[in-house]
PDB file of C-alpha atoms and ligand atoms in Angstrom:
ATOM      1  CA  MET A   1    -205.552  32.773  92.865  1.00 64.00           C
ATOM      2  CA  PRO A   2    -204.314  29.194  93.846  1.00 80.00           C
ATOM      3  CA  GLU A   3    -205.376  28.063  97.652  1.00 88.00           C
ATOM      4  CA  LEU A   4    -202.445  26.968 100.079  1.00 93.00           C
ATOM      5  CA  ARG A   5    -203.637  23.853  99.972  1.00 93.00           C
ATOM      6  CA  HIS A   6    -203.286  23.010  96.875  1.00 94.00           C
ATOM      7  CA  LEU A   7    -200.000  24.569  96.606  1.00 95.00           C
ATOM      8  CA  LEU A   8    -198.694  22.377  99.564  1.00 95.00           C
ATOM      9  CA  ALA A   9    -200.231  19.302  98.025  1.00 95.00           C
ATOM     10  CA  ASP A  10    -198.222  19.921  94.581  1.00 96.00           C
ATOM     11  CA  ALA A  11    -195.249  20.047  96.665  1.00 97.00           C
ATOM     12  CA  ALA A  12    -194.888  17.595  98.486  1.00 96.00           C
ATOM     13  CA  ALA A  13    -196.025  15.165  96.021  1.00 97.00           C
ATOM     14  CA  ARG A  14    -192.902  16.872  93.772  1.00 96.00           C
ATOM     15  CA  LEU A  15    -190.931  16.851  96.451  1.00 97.00           C
ATOM     16  CA  GLY A  16    -191.661  13.452  98.049  1.00 96.00           C
ATOM     17  CA  ASP A  17    -191.347  15.486 101.565  1.00 96.00           C
ATOM     18  CA  ARG A  18    -194.636  17.149 102.993  1.00 95.00           C
ATOM     19  CA  ALA A  19    -192.219  18.895 105.663  1.00 95.00           C
ATOM     20  CA  GLU A  20    -189.943  20.318 103.461  1.00 96.00           C
ATOM     21  CA  ALA A  21    -193.332  21.508 101.732  1.00 96.00           C
ATOM     22  CA  ASP A  22    -194.182  23.065 104.658  1.00 96.00           C
ATOM     23  CA  ILE A  23    -190.726  24.409 105.953  1.00 96.00           C
ATOM     24  CA  LEU A  24    -190.033  26.326 102.308  1.00 97.00           C
ATOM     25  CA  LEU A  25    -193.322  27.957 102.239  1.00 97.00           C
ATOM     26  CA  GLY A  26    -193.663  29.073 105.898  1.00 96.00           C
ATOM     27  CA  HIS A  27    -189.602  30.232 105.099  1.00 97.00           C
ATOM     28  CA  VAL A  28    -191.511  32.073 101.885  1.00 97.00           C
ATOM     29  CA  LEU A  29    -194.658  33.461 103.946  1.00 96.00           C
ATOM     30  CA  GLY A  30    -192.848  34.308 107.427  1.00 95.00           C
ATOM     31  CA  THR A  31    -195.404  32.027 109.658  1.00 94.00           C
ATOM     32  CA  PRO A  32    -195.067  28.935 111.185  1.00 90.00           C
ATOM     33  CA  ARG A  33    -195.942  25.634 110.595  1.00 88.00           C
ATOM     34  CA  SER A  34    -198.994  25.345 112.613  1.00 90.00           C
ATOM     35  CA  TRP A  35    -200.501  28.624 110.787  1.00 93.00           C
ATOM     36  CA  LEU A  36    -200.316  27.330 107.102  1.00 93.00           C
ATOM     37  CA  ILE A  37    -202.859  24.169 108.760  1.00 90.00           C
ATOM     38  CA  ALA A  38    -205.088  26.888 109.970  1.00 92.00           C
ATOM     39  CA  HIS A  39    -205.036  28.750 106.196  1.00 93.00           C
ATOM     40  CA  ALA A  40    -205.585  25.438 103.861  1.00 91.00           C
ATOM     41  CA  ASP A  41    -208.318  27.611 102.264  1.00 93.00           C
ATOM     42  CA  ASP A  42    -206.594  30.812 101.597  1.00 93.00           C
ATOM     43  CA  ALA A  43    -206.121  32.187  98.863  1.00 93.00           C
ATOM     44  CA  LEU A  44    -201.640  33.048  98.354  1.00 93.00           C
ATOM     45  CA  ALA A  45    -200.451  36.664  96.300  1.00 93.00           C
ATOM     46  CA  ASP A  46    -199.335  35.704  93.103  1.00 93.00           C
ATOM     47  CA  SER A  47    -196.215  36.799  94.283  1.00 95.00           C
ATOM     48  CA  ASP A  48    -195.611  34.514  97.606  1.00 95.00           C
ATOM     49  CA  VAL A  49    -196.321  31.906  94.867  1.00 95.00           C
ATOM     50  CA  ALA A  50    -193.487  32.772  92.456  1.00 96.00           C
ATOM     51  CA  ALA A  51    -191.320  33.325  95.670  1.00 97.00           C
ATOM     52  CA  PHE A  52    -192.268  29.212  97.095  1.00 97.00           C
ATOM     53  CA  ALA A  53    -192.119  28.009  93.268  1.00 96.00           C
ATOM     54  CA  ALA A  54    -189.172  29.227  93.165  1.00 97.00           C
ATOM     55  CA  LEU A  55    -187.460  27.691  96.055  1.00 98.00           C
ATOM     56  CA  VAL A  56    -189.179  24.060  95.611  1.00 98.00           C
ATOM     57  CA  ALA A  57    -187.892  24.388  92.301  1.00 97.00           C
ATOM     58  CA  ARG A  58    -184.266  24.453  93.671  1.00 97.00           C
ATOM     59  CA  ARG A  59    -185.228  21.777  96.007  1.00 97.00           C
ATOM     60  CA  GLU A  60    -185.746  19.818  93.483  1.00 96.00           C
ATOM     61  CA  ALA A  61    -181.952  20.283  91.763  1.00 95.00           C
ATOM     62  CA  GLY A  62    -180.830  18.954  95.462  1.00 95.00           C
ATOM     63  CA  GLU A  63    -180.269  22.251  97.243  1.00 97.00           C
ATOM     64  CA  PRO A  64    -180.278  21.827 101.504  1.00 97.00           C
ATOM     65  CA  VAL A  65    -183.566  23.031 102.879  1.00 97.00           C
ATOM     66  CA  ALA A  66    -180.821  25.077 105.097  1.00 97.00           C
ATOM     67  CA  TYR A  67    -179.575  26.043 102.082  1.00 98.00           C
ATOM     68  CA  LEU A  68    -183.140  27.302 100.740  1.00 98.00           C
ATOM     69  CA  THR A  69    -184.144  29.033 104.037  1.00 97.00           C
ATOM     70  CA  GLY A  70    -180.631  30.300 105.418  1.00 97.00           C
ATOM     71  CA  ARG A  71    -181.213  28.662 109.400  1.00 96.00           C
ATOM     72  CA  ARG A  72    -180.610  25.411 111.069  1.00 96.00           C
ATOM     73  CA  GLY A  73    -181.830  24.963 114.436  1.00 96.00           C
ATOM     74  CA  PHE A  74    -178.877  23.222 117.078  1.00 97.00           C
ATOM     75  CA  TRP A  75    -179.197  22.518 120.436  1.00 97.00           C
ATOM     76  CA  THR A  76    -181.454  24.945 122.144  1.00 96.00           C
ATOM     77  CA  LEU A  77    -180.357  27.714 119.054  1.00 98.00           C
ATOM     78  CA  GLU A  78    -181.420  28.956 116.000  1.00 96.00           C
ATOM     79  CA  LEU A  79    -178.342  29.807 113.599  1.00 98.00           C
ATOM     80  CA  GLU A  80    -178.136  31.117 110.173  1.00 98.00           C
ATOM     81  CA  VAL A  81    -176.131  28.706 107.700  1.00 97.00           C
ATOM     82  CA  ASP A  82    -174.465  29.168 104.132  1.00 95.00           C
ATOM     83  CA  PRO A  83    -173.266  27.560 101.700  1.00 96.00           C
ATOM     84  CA  ALA A  84    -169.921  28.664 103.303  1.00 96.00           C
ATOM     85  CA  THR A  85    -170.149  26.447 106.769  1.00 97.00           C
ATOM     86  CA  LEU A  86    -171.251  23.389 106.587  1.00 97.00           C
ATOM     87  CA  ILE A  87    -175.372  21.989 108.002  1.00 98.00           C
ATOM     88  CA  PRO A  88    -175.563  21.342 111.195  1.00 98.00           C
ATOM     89  CA  ARG A  89    -176.031  18.238 112.367  1.00 96.00           C
ATOM     90  CA  PRO A  90    -177.957  17.059 114.678  1.00 96.00           C
ATOM     91  CA  GLU A  91    -175.308  14.014 116.364  1.00 96.00           C
ATOM     92  CA  THR A  92    -173.037  16.935 116.680  1.00 97.00           C
ATOM     93  CA  GLU A  93    -174.746  17.737 119.905  1.00 97.00           C
ATOM     94  CA  LEU A  94    -173.669  14.542 120.906  1.00 98.00           C
ATOM     95  CA  LEU A  95    -170.523  16.415 121.255  1.00 98.00           C
ATOM     96  CA  VAL A  96    -171.676  19.484 122.659  1.00 98.00           C
ATOM     97  CA  GLU A  97    -173.068  16.457 125.823  1.00 98.00           C
ATOM     98  CA  LEU A  98    -169.734  15.313 126.208  1.00 98.00           C
ATOM     99  CA  ALA A  99    -167.798  18.349 126.619  1.00 98.00           C
ATOM    100  CA  LEU A 100    -170.327  20.209 128.677  1.00 97.00           C
ATOM    101  CA  ALA A 101    -169.812  16.884 131.286  1.00 97.00           C
ATOM    102  CA  ARG A 102    -166.027  17.048 131.099  1.00 96.00           C
ATOM    103  CA  LEU A 103    -166.222  21.333 131.254  1.00 95.00           C
ATOM    104  CA  PRO A 104    -164.435  22.374 135.132  1.00 87.00           C
ATOM    105  CA  ALA A 105    -167.313  23.359 137.708  1.00 83.00           C
ATOM    106  CA  GLY A 106    -165.528  26.523 139.093  1.00 83.00           C
ATOM    107  CA  GLY A 107    -163.629  28.839 137.429  1.00 86.00           C
ATOM    108  CA  SER A 108    -163.628  30.297 133.660  1.00 94.00           C
ATOM    109  CA  PRO A 109    -162.411  27.287 131.969  1.00 97.00           C
ATOM    110  CA  ARG A 110    -160.943  28.582 128.486  1.00 98.00           C
ATOM    111  CA  VAL A 111    -162.514  26.145 125.581  1.00 98.00           C
ATOM    112  CA  LEU A 112    -161.690  25.658 122.529  1.00 98.00           C
ATOM    113  CA  ASP A 113    -163.809  25.047 118.571  1.00 98.00           C
ATOM    114  CA  LEU A 114    -161.961  23.999 115.987  1.00 98.00           C
ATOM    115  CA  GLY A 115    -163.511  24.515 112.318  1.00 98.00           C
ATOM    116  CA  THR A 116    -166.057  26.072 113.827  1.00 98.00           C
ATOM    117  CA  GLY A 117    -168.511  26.635 110.421  1.00 98.00           C
ATOM    118  CA  SER A 118    -171.128  28.462 111.390  1.00 98.00           C
ATOM    119  CA  GLY A 119    -170.915  28.436 115.432  1.00 98.00           C
ATOM    120  CA  ALA A 120    -173.085  25.762 116.162  1.00 98.00           C
ATOM    121  CA  ILE A 121    -170.103  23.478 119.435  1.00 98.00           C
ATOM    122  CA  ALA A 122    -169.029  26.893 119.711  1.00 98.00           C
ATOM    123  CA  LEU A 123    -171.998  28.459 121.298  1.00 98.00           C
ATOM    124  CA  ALA A 124    -174.085  26.166 122.875  1.00 98.00           C
ATOM    125  CA  ILE A 125    -171.249  25.934 124.994  1.00 98.00           C
ATOM    126  CA  ALA A 126    -171.343  29.009 125.206  1.00 98.00           C
ATOM    127  CA  ARG A 127    -174.377  29.121 125.762  1.00 97.00           C
ATOM    128  CA  GLU A 128    -174.316  26.809 128.487  1.00 96.00           C
ATOM    129  CA  CYS A 129    -171.990  27.749 130.455  1.00 96.00           C
ATOM    130  CA  PRO A 130    -171.685  31.439 130.073  1.00 95.00           C
ATOM    131  CA  HIS A 131    -168.700  31.831 132.672  1.00 95.00           C
ATOM    132  CA  ALA A 132    -166.208  29.717 130.436  1.00 97.00           C
ATOM    133  CA  ARG A 133    -163.896  31.965 127.871  1.00 98.00           C
ATOM    134  CA  VAL A 134    -164.412  30.020 124.326  1.00 98.00           C
ATOM    135  CA  THR A 135    -162.262  30.632 121.141  1.00 98.00           C
ATOM    136  CA  ALA A 136    -163.831  29.953 118.087  1.00 98.00           C
ATOM    137  CA  THR A 137    -161.107  29.413 115.042  1.00 98.00           C
ATOM    138  CA  ASP A 138    -161.752  29.337 111.022  1.00 98.00           C
ATOM    139  CA  ALA A 139    -159.346  29.308 108.024  1.00 97.00           C
ATOM    140  CA  SER A 140    -162.722  30.402 106.119  1.00 97.00           C
ATOM    141  CA  ALA A 141    -163.123  33.590 106.893  1.00 97.00           C
ATOM    142  CA  ALA A 142    -166.515  33.973 105.253  1.00 97.00           C
ATOM    143  CA  ALA A 143    -168.115  30.958 107.949  1.00 98.00           C
ATOM    144  CA  LEU A 144    -166.487  33.162 109.883  1.00 98.00           C
ATOM    145  CA  VAL A 145    -168.470  36.260 109.218  1.00 98.00           C
ATOM    146  CA  VAL A 146    -171.458  33.445 110.017  1.00 98.00           C
ATOM    147  CA  ALA A 147    -170.502  32.175 113.536  1.00 98.00           C
ATOM    148  CA  ARG A 148    -170.404  35.935 114.496  1.00 98.00           C
ATOM    149  CA  ARG A 149    -173.451  37.082 113.384  1.00 98.00           C
ATOM    150  CA  ASN A 150    -174.691  33.812 115.355  1.00 98.00           C
ATOM    151  CA  ALA A 151    -173.746  34.440 118.007  1.00 98.00           C
ATOM    152  CA  GLY A 152    -175.014  38.170 117.789  1.00 98.00           C
ATOM    153  CA  ARG A 153    -178.385  36.688 116.311  1.00 97.00           C
ATOM    154  CA  ASN A 154    -178.843  34.528 119.545  1.00 97.00           C
ATOM    155  CA  ARG A 155    -176.758  37.192 121.844  1.00 98.00           C
ATOM    156  CA  ILE A 156    -173.819  35.236 123.188  1.00 98.00           C
ATOM    157  CA  ALA A 157    -171.254  37.924 123.518  1.00 97.00           C
ATOM    158  CA  ASN A 158    -168.780  34.990 125.853  1.00 97.00           C
ATOM    159  CA  VAL A 159    -166.885  33.595 122.548  1.00 98.00           C
ATOM    160  CA  ALA A 160    -164.254  34.995 120.175  1.00 98.00           C
ATOM    161  CA  PHE A 161    -163.875  34.805 116.979  1.00 98.00           C
ATOM    162  CA  VAL A 162    -160.431  34.354 115.479  1.00 98.00           C
ATOM    163  CA  HIS A 163    -159.216  33.547 112.199  1.00 98.00           C
ATOM    164  CA  GLY A 164    -156.628  30.927 111.047  1.00 97.00           C
ATOM    165  CA  ASP A 165    -156.292  27.015 110.488  1.00 96.00           C
ATOM    166  CA  TRP A 166    -156.723  24.716 113.789  1.00 96.00           C
ATOM    167  CA  LEU A 167    -154.312  26.184 116.058  1.00 96.00           C
ATOM    168  CA  ALA A 168    -151.710  28.437 113.879  1.00 95.00           C
ATOM    169  CA  PRO A 169    -153.392  31.345 115.622  1.00 96.00           C
ATOM    170  CA  LEU A 170    -152.971  30.191 118.905  1.00 97.00           C
ATOM    171  CA  VAL A 171    -149.340  30.631 119.323  1.00 95.00           C
ATOM    172  CA  GLY A 172    -148.786  30.272 123.093  1.00 95.00           C
ATOM    173  CA  GLU A 173    -152.778  29.619 124.140  1.00 97.00           C
ATOM    174  CA  ARG A 174    -153.916  26.667 126.673  1.00 98.00           C
ATOM    175  CA  PHE A 175    -157.383  25.565 127.170  1.00 98.00           C
ATOM    176  CA  GLU A 176    -159.495  23.638 129.659  1.00 97.00           C
ATOM    177  CA  LEU A 177    -161.473  22.344 126.616  1.00 98.00           C
ATOM    178  CA  ILE A 178    -160.458  21.825 122.890  1.00 98.00           C
ATOM    179  CA  VAL A 179    -163.620  20.192 120.479  1.00 98.00           C
ATOM    180  CA  SER A 180    -163.629  19.458 117.132  1.00 98.00           C
ATOM    181  CA  ASN A 181    -165.762  18.858 113.867  1.00 98.00           C
ATOM    182  CA  PRO A 182    -163.127  18.524 111.907  1.00 98.00           C
ATOM    183  CA  PRO A 183    -163.735  17.365 108.020  1.00 98.00           C
ATOM    184  CA  TYR A 184    -163.460  13.554 108.301  1.00 98.00           C
ATOM    185  CA  ILE A 185    -164.878  12.055 104.926  1.00 98.00           C
ATOM    186  CA  ALA A 186    -162.435  10.298 102.605  1.00 97.00           C
ATOM    187  CA  THR A 187    -161.118  12.749  99.523  1.00 97.00           C
ATOM    188  CA  ASP A 188    -162.690  10.192  96.861  1.00 96.00           C
ATOM    189  CA  ASP A 189    -166.077   8.825  99.196  1.00 97.00           C
ATOM    190  CA  PRO A 190    -169.171   8.560  96.760  1.00 97.00           C
ATOM    191  CA  HIS A 191    -171.639  10.231  99.421  1.00 96.00           C
ATOM    192  CA  LEU A 192    -169.671  13.201  98.691  1.00 96.00           C
ATOM    193  CA  ALA A 193    -171.108  13.587  95.198  1.00 96.00           C
ATOM    194  CA  GLN A 194    -174.840  12.362  96.534  1.00 95.00           C
ATOM    195  CA  GLY A 195    -177.651  14.653  98.705  1.00 93.00           C
ATOM    196  CA  ASP A 196    -177.223  17.800 100.414  1.00 94.00           C
ATOM    197  CA  LEU A 197    -173.283  16.589 100.986  1.00 96.00           C
ATOM    198  CA  ARG A 198    -172.671  18.071  97.382  1.00 97.00           C
ATOM    199  CA  PHE A 199    -174.020  21.701  98.313  1.00 97.00           C
ATOM    200  CA  GLU A 200    -171.302  21.829 100.986  1.00 97.00           C
ATOM    201  CA  PRO A 201    -168.394  22.968 101.696  1.00 96.00           C
ATOM    202  CA  ALA A 202    -165.524  20.416 100.193  1.00 94.00           C
ATOM    203  CA  SER A 203    -162.838  21.643 103.342  1.00 94.00           C
ATOM    204  CA  ALA A 204    -165.759  21.117 105.850  1.00 96.00           C
ATOM    205  CA  LEU A 205    -166.503  17.679 104.544  1.00 97.00           C
ATOM    206  CA  ALA A 206    -162.919  15.601 102.696  1.00 97.00           C
ATOM    207  CA  SER A 207    -160.101  15.574 104.132  1.00 97.00           C
ATOM    208  CA  GLY A 208    -157.081  13.231 102.796  1.00 97.00           C
ATOM    209  CA  PRO A 209    -157.127   8.893 101.510  1.00 97.00           C
ATOM    210  CA  ASP A 210    -158.728   7.996 104.834  1.00 97.00           C
ATOM    211  CA  GLY A 211    -160.309  11.326 106.142  1.00 98.00           C
ATOM    212  CA  LEU A 212    -158.025  11.009 108.997  1.00 98.00           C
ATOM    213  CA  ASP A 213    -155.619  13.614 107.774  1.00 98.00           C
ATOM    214  CA  ASP A 214    -156.780  17.190 109.433  1.00 98.00           C
ATOM    215  CA  ILE A 215    -157.715  14.668 113.024  1.00 98.00           C
ATOM    216  CA  ARG A 216    -154.336  13.299 112.672  1.00 98.00           C
ATOM    217  CA  ARG A 217    -153.371  17.278 112.437  1.00 98.00           C
ATOM    218  CA  ILE A 218    -155.342  18.013 115.783  1.00 98.00           C
ATOM    219  CA  VAL A 219    -154.307  14.896 117.964  1.00 98.00           C
ATOM    220  CA  ALA A 220    -150.633  16.046 117.724  1.00 97.00           C
ATOM    221  CA  GLY A 221    -151.154  19.987 117.740  1.00 96.00           C
ATOM    222  CA  ALA A 222    -153.834  19.740 120.436  1.00 97.00           C
ATOM    223  CA  ARG A 223    -151.211  18.445 122.559  1.00 95.00           C
ATOM    224  CA  THR A 224    -149.434  21.831 123.692  1.00 95.00           C
ATOM    225  CA  HIS A 225    -152.739  23.639 123.481  1.00 98.00           C
ATOM    226  CA  LEU A 226    -154.132  21.999 126.760  1.00 98.00           C
ATOM    227  CA  ALA A 227    -153.762  23.269 130.542  1.00 96.00           C
ATOM    228  CA  PRO A 228    -152.962  20.270 132.519  1.00 95.00           C
ATOM    229  CA  GLY A 229    -155.816  17.213 132.955  1.00 95.00           C
ATOM    230  CA  GLY A 230    -157.798  19.079 129.949  1.00 97.00           C
ATOM    231  CA  TRP A 231    -159.378  17.900 127.299  1.00 98.00           C
ATOM    232  CA  LEU A 232    -159.424  17.074 123.241  1.00 98.00           C
ATOM    233  CA  LEU A 233    -162.525  15.693 122.262  1.00 98.00           C
ATOM    234  CA  PHE A 234    -163.880  15.546 118.516  1.00 98.00           C
ATOM    235  CA  GLU A 235    -166.410  14.568 116.141  1.00 98.00           C
ATOM    236  CA  HIS A 236    -165.790  11.510 112.819  1.00 98.00           C
ATOM    237  CA  GLY A 237    -166.895   8.944 110.732  1.00 97.00           C
ATOM    238  CA  TRP A 238    -168.872   5.498 111.986  1.00 97.00           C
ATOM    239  CA  ASP A 239    -165.939   3.515 111.223  1.00 97.00           C
ATOM    240  CA  GLN A 240    -163.090   6.275 112.197  1.00 98.00           C
ATOM    241  CA  GLY A 241    -163.654   5.101 116.247  1.00 98.00           C
ATOM    242  CA  ALA A 242    -160.344   2.709 116.814  1.00 98.00           C
ATOM    243  CA  ALA A 243    -157.964   4.999 113.986  1.00 98.00           C
ATOM    244  CA  ALA A 244    -158.781   7.926 116.408  1.00 98.00           C
ATOM    245  CA  ARG A 245    -158.209   6.129 119.480  1.00 98.00           C
ATOM    246  CA  ALA A 246    -154.963   4.925 117.985  1.00 98.00           C
ATOM    247  CA  LEU A 247    -153.945   8.460 116.836  1.00 98.00           C
ATOM    248  CA  LEU A 248    -154.842   9.660 120.496  1.00 98.00           C
ATOM    249  CA  GLU A 249    -152.698   6.576 122.529  1.00 98.00           C
ATOM    250  CA  GLY A 250    -150.250   6.921 120.196  1.00 97.00           C
ATOM    251  CA  ALA A 251    -150.008  10.553 120.620  1.00 97.00           C
ATOM    252  CA  GLY A 252    -149.696   9.974 124.332  1.00 97.00           C
ATOM    253  CA  TYR A 253    -153.018  11.018 125.827  1.00 98.00           C
ATOM    254  CA  GLY A 254    -154.676   8.863 128.477  1.00 97.00           C
ATOM    255  CA  GLU A 255    -158.273   7.982 129.311  1.00 98.00           C
ATOM    256  CA  VAL A 256    -159.321   7.752 125.162  1.00 98.00           C
ATOM    257  CA  PHE A 257    -162.848   6.638 124.748  1.00 98.00           C
ATOM    258  CA  THR A 258    -165.399   6.535 121.880  1.00 98.00           C
ATOM    259  CA  ALA A 259    -169.198   7.143 122.742  1.00 98.00           C
ATOM    260  CA  GLN A 260    -171.633   6.540 120.589  1.00 97.00           C
ATOM    261  CA  ASP A 261    -174.576   8.634 118.714  1.00 95.00           C
ATOM    262  CA  LEU A 262    -178.544   7.340 119.737  1.00 91.00           C
ATOM    263  CA  GLU A 263    -178.004   5.618 116.374  1.00 93.00           C
ATOM    264  CA  GLY A 264    -174.882   3.649 118.172  1.00 96.00           C
ATOM    265  CA  ARG A 265    -171.880   4.477 116.052  1.00 97.00           C
ATOM    266  CA  ASP A 266    -169.018   5.400 116.975  1.00 98.00           C
ATOM    267  CA  ARG A 267    -168.965   9.604 116.684  1.00 98.00           C
ATOM    268  CA  VAL A 268    -166.909  10.811 119.334  1.00 98.00           C
ATOM    269  CA  THR A 269    -163.057  10.481 120.515  1.00 98.00           C
ATOM    270  CA  GLY A 270    -161.951  12.131 123.340  1.00 98.00           C
ATOM    271  CA  GLY A 271    -158.378  12.208 125.564  1.00 98.00           C
ATOM    272  CA  ARG A 272    -157.346  13.627 128.157  1.00 97.00           C
ATOM    273  CA  SER A 273    -153.854  15.594 128.266  1.00 95.00           C
ATOM    274  CA  ALA A 274    -151.507  14.375 130.689  1.00 81.00           C
TER     275      ALA A 274
HETATM  276  N1  LIG B   1    -171.167  14.027 109.603  1.00 92.41           N
HETATM  277  C1  LIG B   1    -171.230  14.535 108.467  1.00 92.41           C
HETATM  278  C2  LIG B   1    -171.326  14.019 107.336  1.00 92.41           C
HETATM  279  O1  LIG B   1    -171.007  12.475 107.427  1.00 92.41           O
HETATM  280  C3  LIG B   1    -169.633  14.968 108.013  1.00 92.41           C
HETATM  281  C4  LIG B   1    -169.610  15.953 108.889  1.00 92.41           C
HETATM  282  C5  LIG B   1    -168.040  16.018 108.213  1.00 92.41           C
HETATM  283  O2  LIG B   1    -166.944  15.843 108.070  1.00 92.41           O
HETATM  284  N2  LIG B   1    -167.762  17.086 109.796  1.00 92.41           N
HETATM  285  O3  LIG B   1    -172.050  14.061 106.545  1.00 92.41           O
END
């Protein structure tokens, strides 16, 4: 029976990444990374060896680690993800920070997350702000199944999930804060055919010739769903800041700004309803 240390060294060499090998073996064994280090001389059961080999082969073929383990950390939450949902990215935590800073302190502010996917943004805001009443929409029923499970697994009760296309299911409703990480990649961007993006839902990634089709719809549609003084904040690509600000200004939003992510790239733009 092969020892754990040899299996890991072999997988790390094949994947070119020791951390990924550790994560996949930890997933098979249901153990944290520290356990793997302490048990490097253990022999593994044949069934575990086979399960690990299958995951390493799928990873070699390009499948994202998060889809192989079905888990991804975001903010303070552990989220379930599957191929119906975008894999939450660390840079999206900037959107959560900017949103929390703009939530009214008192009362029970109404918050809307458009295109919630795994629920990452809505659940992070709801966790930090238990008095907020959060609504999260998605056009994908399959994604909403995952998002609802993530609310349950993290014991978050102040999010309501609604099926529908952007603002369509919310006729007559208003919010103090609307957030979104919409699709924003140009349809012909070669990155869509590379890396993890190949395995993620196209509907969560690509949005027309300049990547801005859905942002245009959100900017136009959100106006009538914001309470007076309410904020719209959304994520976008590093080269879309100026276009995003122009869309908000053209639609009559005030206090328009763009914020940079930890790598110094334009990432989130927002504006306020007059
Ligand atoms: N940030 C993702 C990427 O560029 C795209 C996510 C999105 O389109 N919302 O990989």
